[in-house]
Coordinates of C-alpha atoms in Angstrom, one line a residue:
X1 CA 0.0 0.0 0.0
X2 CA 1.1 3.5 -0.8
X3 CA 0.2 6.2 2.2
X4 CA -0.1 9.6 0.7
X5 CA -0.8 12.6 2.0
X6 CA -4.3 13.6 3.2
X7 CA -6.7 16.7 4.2
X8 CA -4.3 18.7 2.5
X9 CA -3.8 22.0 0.4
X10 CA -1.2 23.8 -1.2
X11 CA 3.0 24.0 -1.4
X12 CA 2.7 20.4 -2.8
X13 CA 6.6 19.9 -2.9
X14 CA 7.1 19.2 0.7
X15 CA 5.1 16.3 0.6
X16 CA 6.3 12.7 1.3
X17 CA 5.2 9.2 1.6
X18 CA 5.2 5.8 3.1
X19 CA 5.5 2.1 1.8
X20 CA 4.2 -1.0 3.5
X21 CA 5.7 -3.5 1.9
X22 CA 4.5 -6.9 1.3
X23 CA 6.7 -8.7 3.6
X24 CA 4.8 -6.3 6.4
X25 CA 7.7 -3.9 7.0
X26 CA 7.3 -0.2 6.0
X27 CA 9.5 2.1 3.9
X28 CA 9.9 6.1 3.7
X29 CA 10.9 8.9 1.2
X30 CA 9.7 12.6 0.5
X31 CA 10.1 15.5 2.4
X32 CA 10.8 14.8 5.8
X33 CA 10.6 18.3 6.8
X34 CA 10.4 17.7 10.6
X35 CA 12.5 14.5 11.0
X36 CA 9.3 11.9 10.6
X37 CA 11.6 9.6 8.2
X38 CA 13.5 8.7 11.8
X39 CA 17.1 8.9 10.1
X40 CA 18.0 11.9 12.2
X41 CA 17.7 14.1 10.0
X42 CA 15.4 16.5 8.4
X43 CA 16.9 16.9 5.0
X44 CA 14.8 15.4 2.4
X45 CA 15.1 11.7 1.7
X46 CA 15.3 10.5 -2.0
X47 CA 15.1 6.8 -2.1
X48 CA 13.0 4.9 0.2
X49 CA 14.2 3.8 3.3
X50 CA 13.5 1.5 6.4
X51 CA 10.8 3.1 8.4
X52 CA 10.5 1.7 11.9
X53 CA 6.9 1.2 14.0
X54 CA 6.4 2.1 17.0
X55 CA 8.0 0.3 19.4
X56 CA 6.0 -3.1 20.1
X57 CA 4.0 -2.5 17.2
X58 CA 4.0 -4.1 13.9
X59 CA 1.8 -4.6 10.7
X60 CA 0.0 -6.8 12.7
X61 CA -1.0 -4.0 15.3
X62 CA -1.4 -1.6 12.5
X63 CA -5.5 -0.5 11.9
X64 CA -5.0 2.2 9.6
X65 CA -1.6 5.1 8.9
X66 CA -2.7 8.7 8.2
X67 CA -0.2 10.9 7.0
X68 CA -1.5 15.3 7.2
X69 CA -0.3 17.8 5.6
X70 CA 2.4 19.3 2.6
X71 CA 4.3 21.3 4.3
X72 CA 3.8 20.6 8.1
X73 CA 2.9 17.1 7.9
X74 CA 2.6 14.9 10.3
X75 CA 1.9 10.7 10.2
X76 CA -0.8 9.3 12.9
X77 CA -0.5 5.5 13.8
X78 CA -3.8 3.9 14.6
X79 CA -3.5 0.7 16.2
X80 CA -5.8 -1.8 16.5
X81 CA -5.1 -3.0 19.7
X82 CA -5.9 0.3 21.5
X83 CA -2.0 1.9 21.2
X84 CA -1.8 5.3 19.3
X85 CA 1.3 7.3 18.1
X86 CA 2.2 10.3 15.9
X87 CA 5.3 11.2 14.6
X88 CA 6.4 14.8 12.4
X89 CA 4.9 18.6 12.8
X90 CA 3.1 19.6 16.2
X91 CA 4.2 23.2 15.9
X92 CA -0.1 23.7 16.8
X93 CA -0.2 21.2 19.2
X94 CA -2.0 18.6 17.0
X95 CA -0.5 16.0 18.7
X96 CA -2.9 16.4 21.6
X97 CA 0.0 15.9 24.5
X98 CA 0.0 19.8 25.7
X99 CA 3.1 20.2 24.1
X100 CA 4.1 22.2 20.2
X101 CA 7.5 20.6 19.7
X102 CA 7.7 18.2 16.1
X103 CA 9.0 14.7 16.7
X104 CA 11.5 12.7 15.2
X105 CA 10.4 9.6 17.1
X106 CA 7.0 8.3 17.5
X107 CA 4.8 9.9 20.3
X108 CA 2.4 7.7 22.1
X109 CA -1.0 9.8 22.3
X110 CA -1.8 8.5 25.8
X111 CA -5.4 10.6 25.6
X112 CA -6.3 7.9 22.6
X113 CA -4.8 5.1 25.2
X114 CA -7.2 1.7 25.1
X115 CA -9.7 3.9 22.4
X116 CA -11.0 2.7 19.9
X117 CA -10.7 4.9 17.1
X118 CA -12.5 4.8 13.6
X119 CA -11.6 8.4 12.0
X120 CA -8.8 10.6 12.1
X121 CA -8.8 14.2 10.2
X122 CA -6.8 17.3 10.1
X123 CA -5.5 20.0 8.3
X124 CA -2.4 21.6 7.5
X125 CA -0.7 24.8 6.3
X126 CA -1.3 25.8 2.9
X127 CA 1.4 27.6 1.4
X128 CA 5.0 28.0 2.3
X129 CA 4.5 31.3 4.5
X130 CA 2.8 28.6 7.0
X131 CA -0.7 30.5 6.6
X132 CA -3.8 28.6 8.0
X133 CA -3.9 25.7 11.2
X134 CA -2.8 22.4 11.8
X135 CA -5.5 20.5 13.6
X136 CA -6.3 17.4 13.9
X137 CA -10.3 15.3 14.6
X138 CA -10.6 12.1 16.3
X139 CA -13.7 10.2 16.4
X140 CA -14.2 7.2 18.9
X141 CA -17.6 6.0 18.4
X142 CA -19.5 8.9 18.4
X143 CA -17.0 11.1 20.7
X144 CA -15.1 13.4 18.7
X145 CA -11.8 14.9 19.8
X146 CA -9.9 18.0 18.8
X147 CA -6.4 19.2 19.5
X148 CA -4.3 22.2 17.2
X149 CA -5.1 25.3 16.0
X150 CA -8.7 26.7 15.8
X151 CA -8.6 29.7 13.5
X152 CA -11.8 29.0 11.7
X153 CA -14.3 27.5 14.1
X154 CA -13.7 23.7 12.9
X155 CA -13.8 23.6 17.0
X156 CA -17.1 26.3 17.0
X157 CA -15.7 29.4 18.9
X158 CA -13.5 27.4 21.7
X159 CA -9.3 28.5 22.1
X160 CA -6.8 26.6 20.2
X161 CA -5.3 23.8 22.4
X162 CA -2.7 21.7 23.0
X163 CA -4.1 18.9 24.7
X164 CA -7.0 17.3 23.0
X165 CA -10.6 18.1 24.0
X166 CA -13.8 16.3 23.6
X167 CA -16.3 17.7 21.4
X168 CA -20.1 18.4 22.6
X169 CA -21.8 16.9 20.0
X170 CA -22.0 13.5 18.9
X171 CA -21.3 12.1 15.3
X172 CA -21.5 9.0 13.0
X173 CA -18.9 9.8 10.9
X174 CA -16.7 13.5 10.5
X175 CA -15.4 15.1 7.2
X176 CA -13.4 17.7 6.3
X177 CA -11.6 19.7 3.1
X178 CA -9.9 22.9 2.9
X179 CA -6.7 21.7 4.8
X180 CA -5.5 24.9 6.6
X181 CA -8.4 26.6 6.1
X182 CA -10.7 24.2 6.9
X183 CA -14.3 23.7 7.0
X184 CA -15.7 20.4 9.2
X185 CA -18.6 18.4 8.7
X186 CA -20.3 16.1 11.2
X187 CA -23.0 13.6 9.8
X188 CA -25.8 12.5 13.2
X189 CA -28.5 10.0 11.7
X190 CA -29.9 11.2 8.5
X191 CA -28.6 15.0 9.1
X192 CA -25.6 16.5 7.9
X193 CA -23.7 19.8 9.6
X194 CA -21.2 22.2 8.7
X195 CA -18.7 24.9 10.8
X196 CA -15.4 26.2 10.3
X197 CA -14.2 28.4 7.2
X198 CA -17.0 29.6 4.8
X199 CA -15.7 32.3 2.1
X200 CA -17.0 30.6 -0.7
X201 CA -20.3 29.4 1.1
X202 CA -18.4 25.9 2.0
X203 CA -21.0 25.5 5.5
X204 CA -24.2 27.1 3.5
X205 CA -23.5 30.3 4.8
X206 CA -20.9 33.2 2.8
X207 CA -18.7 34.3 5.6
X208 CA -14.9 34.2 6.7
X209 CA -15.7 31.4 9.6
X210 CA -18.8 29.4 10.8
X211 CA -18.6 28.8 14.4
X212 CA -22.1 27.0 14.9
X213 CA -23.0 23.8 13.6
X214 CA -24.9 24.9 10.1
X215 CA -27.1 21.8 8.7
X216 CA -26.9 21.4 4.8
X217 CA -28.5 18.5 3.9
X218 CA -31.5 19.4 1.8
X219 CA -32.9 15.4 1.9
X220 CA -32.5 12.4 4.0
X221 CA -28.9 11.8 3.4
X222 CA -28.5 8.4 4.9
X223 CA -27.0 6.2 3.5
X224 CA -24.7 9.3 1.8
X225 CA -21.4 8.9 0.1
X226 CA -18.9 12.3 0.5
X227 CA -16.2 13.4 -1.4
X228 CA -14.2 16.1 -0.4
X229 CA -11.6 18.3 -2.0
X230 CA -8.2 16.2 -2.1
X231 CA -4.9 17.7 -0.7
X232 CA -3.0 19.7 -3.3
X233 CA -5.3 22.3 -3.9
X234 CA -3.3 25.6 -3.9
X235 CA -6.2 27.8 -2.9
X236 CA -8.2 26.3 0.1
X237 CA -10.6 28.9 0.0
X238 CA -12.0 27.3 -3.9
X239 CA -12.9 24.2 -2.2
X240 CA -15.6 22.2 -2.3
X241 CA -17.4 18.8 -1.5
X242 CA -20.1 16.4 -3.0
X243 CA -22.5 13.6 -1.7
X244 CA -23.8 11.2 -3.2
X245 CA -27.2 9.4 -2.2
X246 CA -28.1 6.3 -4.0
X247 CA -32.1 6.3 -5.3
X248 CA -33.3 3.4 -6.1
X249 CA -30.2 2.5 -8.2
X250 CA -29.8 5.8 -9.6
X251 CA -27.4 8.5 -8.0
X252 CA -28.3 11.6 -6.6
X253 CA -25.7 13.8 -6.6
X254 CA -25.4 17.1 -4.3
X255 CA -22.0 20.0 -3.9
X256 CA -21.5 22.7 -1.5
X257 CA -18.5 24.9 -1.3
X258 CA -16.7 26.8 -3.9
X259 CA -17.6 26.7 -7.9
X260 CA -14.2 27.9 -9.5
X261 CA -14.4 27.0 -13.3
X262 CA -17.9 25.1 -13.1
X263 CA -16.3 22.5 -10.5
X264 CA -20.1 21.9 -9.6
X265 CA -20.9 20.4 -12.9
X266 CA -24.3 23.4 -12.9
X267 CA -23.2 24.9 -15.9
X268 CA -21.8 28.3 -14.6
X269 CA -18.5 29.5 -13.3
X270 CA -18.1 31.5 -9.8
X271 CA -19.1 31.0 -6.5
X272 CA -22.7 29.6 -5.7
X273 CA -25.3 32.0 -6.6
X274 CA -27.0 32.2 -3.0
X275 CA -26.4 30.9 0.6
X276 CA -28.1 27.4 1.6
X277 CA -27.4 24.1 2.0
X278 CA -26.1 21.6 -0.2
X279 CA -27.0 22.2 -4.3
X280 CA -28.3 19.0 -6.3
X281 CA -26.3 18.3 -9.7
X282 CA -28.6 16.9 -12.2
X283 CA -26.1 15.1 -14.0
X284 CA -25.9 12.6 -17.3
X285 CA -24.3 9.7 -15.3
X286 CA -26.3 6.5 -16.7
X287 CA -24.4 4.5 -14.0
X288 CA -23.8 4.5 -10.3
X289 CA -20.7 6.8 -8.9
X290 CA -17.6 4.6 -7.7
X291 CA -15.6 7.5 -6.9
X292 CA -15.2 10.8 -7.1
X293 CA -11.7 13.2 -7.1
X294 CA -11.8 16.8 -6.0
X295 CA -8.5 18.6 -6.9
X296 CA -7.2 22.0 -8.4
X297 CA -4.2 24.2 -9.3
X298 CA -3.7 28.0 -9.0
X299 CA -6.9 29.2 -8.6
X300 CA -8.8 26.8 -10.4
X301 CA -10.7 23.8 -9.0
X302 CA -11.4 20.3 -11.0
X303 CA -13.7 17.1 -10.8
X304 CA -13.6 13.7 -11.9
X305 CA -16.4 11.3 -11.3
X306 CA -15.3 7.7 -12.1
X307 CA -18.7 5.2 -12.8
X308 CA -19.4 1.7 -11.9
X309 CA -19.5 1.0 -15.9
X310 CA -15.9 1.9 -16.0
X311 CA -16.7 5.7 -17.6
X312 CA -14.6 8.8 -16.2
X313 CA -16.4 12.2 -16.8
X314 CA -14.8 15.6 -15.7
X315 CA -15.4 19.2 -14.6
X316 CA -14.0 22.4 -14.4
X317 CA -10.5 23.9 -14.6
X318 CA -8.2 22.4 -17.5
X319 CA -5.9 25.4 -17.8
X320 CA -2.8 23.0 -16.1
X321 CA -4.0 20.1 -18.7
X322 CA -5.9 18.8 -15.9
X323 CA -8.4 16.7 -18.0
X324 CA -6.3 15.8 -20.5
X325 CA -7.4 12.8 -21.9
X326 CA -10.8 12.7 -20.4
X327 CA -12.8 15.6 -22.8
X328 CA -13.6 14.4 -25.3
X329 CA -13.7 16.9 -28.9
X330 CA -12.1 19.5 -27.0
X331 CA -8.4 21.0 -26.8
X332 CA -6.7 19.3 -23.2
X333 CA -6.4 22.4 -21.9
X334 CA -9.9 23.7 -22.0
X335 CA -12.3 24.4 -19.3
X336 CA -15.5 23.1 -18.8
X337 CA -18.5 24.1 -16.4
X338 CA -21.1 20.9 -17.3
X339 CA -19.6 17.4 -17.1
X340 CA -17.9 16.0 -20.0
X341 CA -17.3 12.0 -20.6

């Protein structure tokens, strides 16, 4: 398996990545920024190299690795056996210890001790003048926890914090996209909510920040699939999300956030016309939606919805030959504000 970075946006040449190989041992190259390869160093690292565990831990112990952030990333061991650990950036305190001091060796997160954990998110920096927060979201059940920087109301109107803090509300499942500048989603039962950073209408309502939970769903949205903008995206304030709600075999499809270049698939360009909650897509897809990327370069935001029948449509900016290949009749570096197969 290749672990990339997640939850993401912007300077995407400090990134790095880790290997797990298939005799169960692990291997790292990339950035290394803040010593998280474990060679001593924080020079980047240009061939792949042993990467230790934890100690006591192995692949067997292993439930999930989630590596945060371009530029001050971070990598988060979840164990499956109750033991949790992060290694890299904690300049914010993301590490949820009470202390803002990156490690080179792995650091056991002693709050998460004997938890269970299903979800980890965050977000990180999102250029190289180290604008925006590094945070990170833990969900245990349905107890969220939140440790790191607090800018933009992903933790309502509370302080930032070094050591992690439970969360009022209660939650199936958490999302987020924007990276730095984040905005959070919390999905309770059919209902879907929205906080944190809202320039471009990203919680249903056009403001800087969001600090109360906003709901958005305009339907029932259990059941609902979400897709959110993927890290790399230089702008975090263009992002955006979709769900998708299966019908009776045929995909609903609903986006909220920012609509640079037609990223919605609505036919226009610019931001959403007015404030609400989440915007249906009616959309030419014959065949349910296996997977959806969110991405973007410079200012411009981009969509690719990959179907069941193995057909890959796309949306919005092409000016960096983003959807090359996939437009059909059109020059690679066009842009597009409808979906194209």
């Amino acid at each position: 398996e290749v672990i990339i970075s997640k939850f993401s946006t912007g300077h995407v040449d400090v990134k790095h990545f880790v290997l797990i190989m298939d005799d169960g041992s692990f291997k790292y190259f990339g950035a290394n920024n803040n010593g998280q390869s474990q060679n001593g160093l924080t020079s980047p690292v240009y061939t792949p190299i042993d990467w230790a565990p934890p100690t006591g831990q192995s692949l067997s112990t292993l439930k999930e690795l989630v590596s945060i952030g371009n530029d001050d990333n971070w990598i988060v061991w979840v164990g499956n056996n109750g033991k949790h650990y992060a290694i890299g950036d904690n300049e914010h305190g993301q590490f949820g210890d009470g202390t803002a001091t990156p490690s080179g060796v792995w650091v056991e997160l002693a709050w998460l001790d004997s938890k269970s954990v299903d979800q980890v998110i965050g977000g990180s920096t999102y250029n190289s003048g180290k604008s925006g927060d590094q945070w990170m979201a833990v969900r245990c059940g349905s107890e969220v926890w939140f440790t790191g920087k607090n800018t933009y109301g992903v933790n309502g109107s509370e302080p930032s914090v070094y050591t992690a803090t439970k969360m009022p509300d209660s939650a199936d499942h958490i999302y987020t996209f924007g990276g730095g500048a984040a905005t959070i989603f919390r999905q309770e039962g059919d209902d879907l909510f929205a906080r944190g950073h809202s320039a471009h209408g990203q919680t249903g309502i056009v403001t800087n920040s969001v600090y109360d939970w906003n709901q958005i769903n305009p339907v029932n949205f259990a059941g609902v699939k979400f897709y959110t903008t993927a890290h790399g995206h230089s702008q975090p304030y263009a992002s955006n999300a979709f769900a998708v709600l299966t019908n009776g075999g045929t995909d609903r499809l609903f986006t909220i956030g920012s609509n640079r270049y037609g990223s919605y698939g609505l036919g226009y360009e610019n931001n959403r016309p007015v404030e609400g909650g989440m915007l249906e897509v009616p959309h030419p897809f014959l065949s349910p939606i296996k997977d959806i990327i969110i991405n973007g370069h410079d200012d411009g935001t981009y969509s690719l919805v990959l179907l069941e029948n193995g057909e890959l449509w796309g949306v919005g900016y092409g000016g960096r030959y983003n959807l090359s290949g996939v437009l059909v009749g059109q020059r690679a570096s066009d842009s597009t504000s409808i979906f194209r197969q």
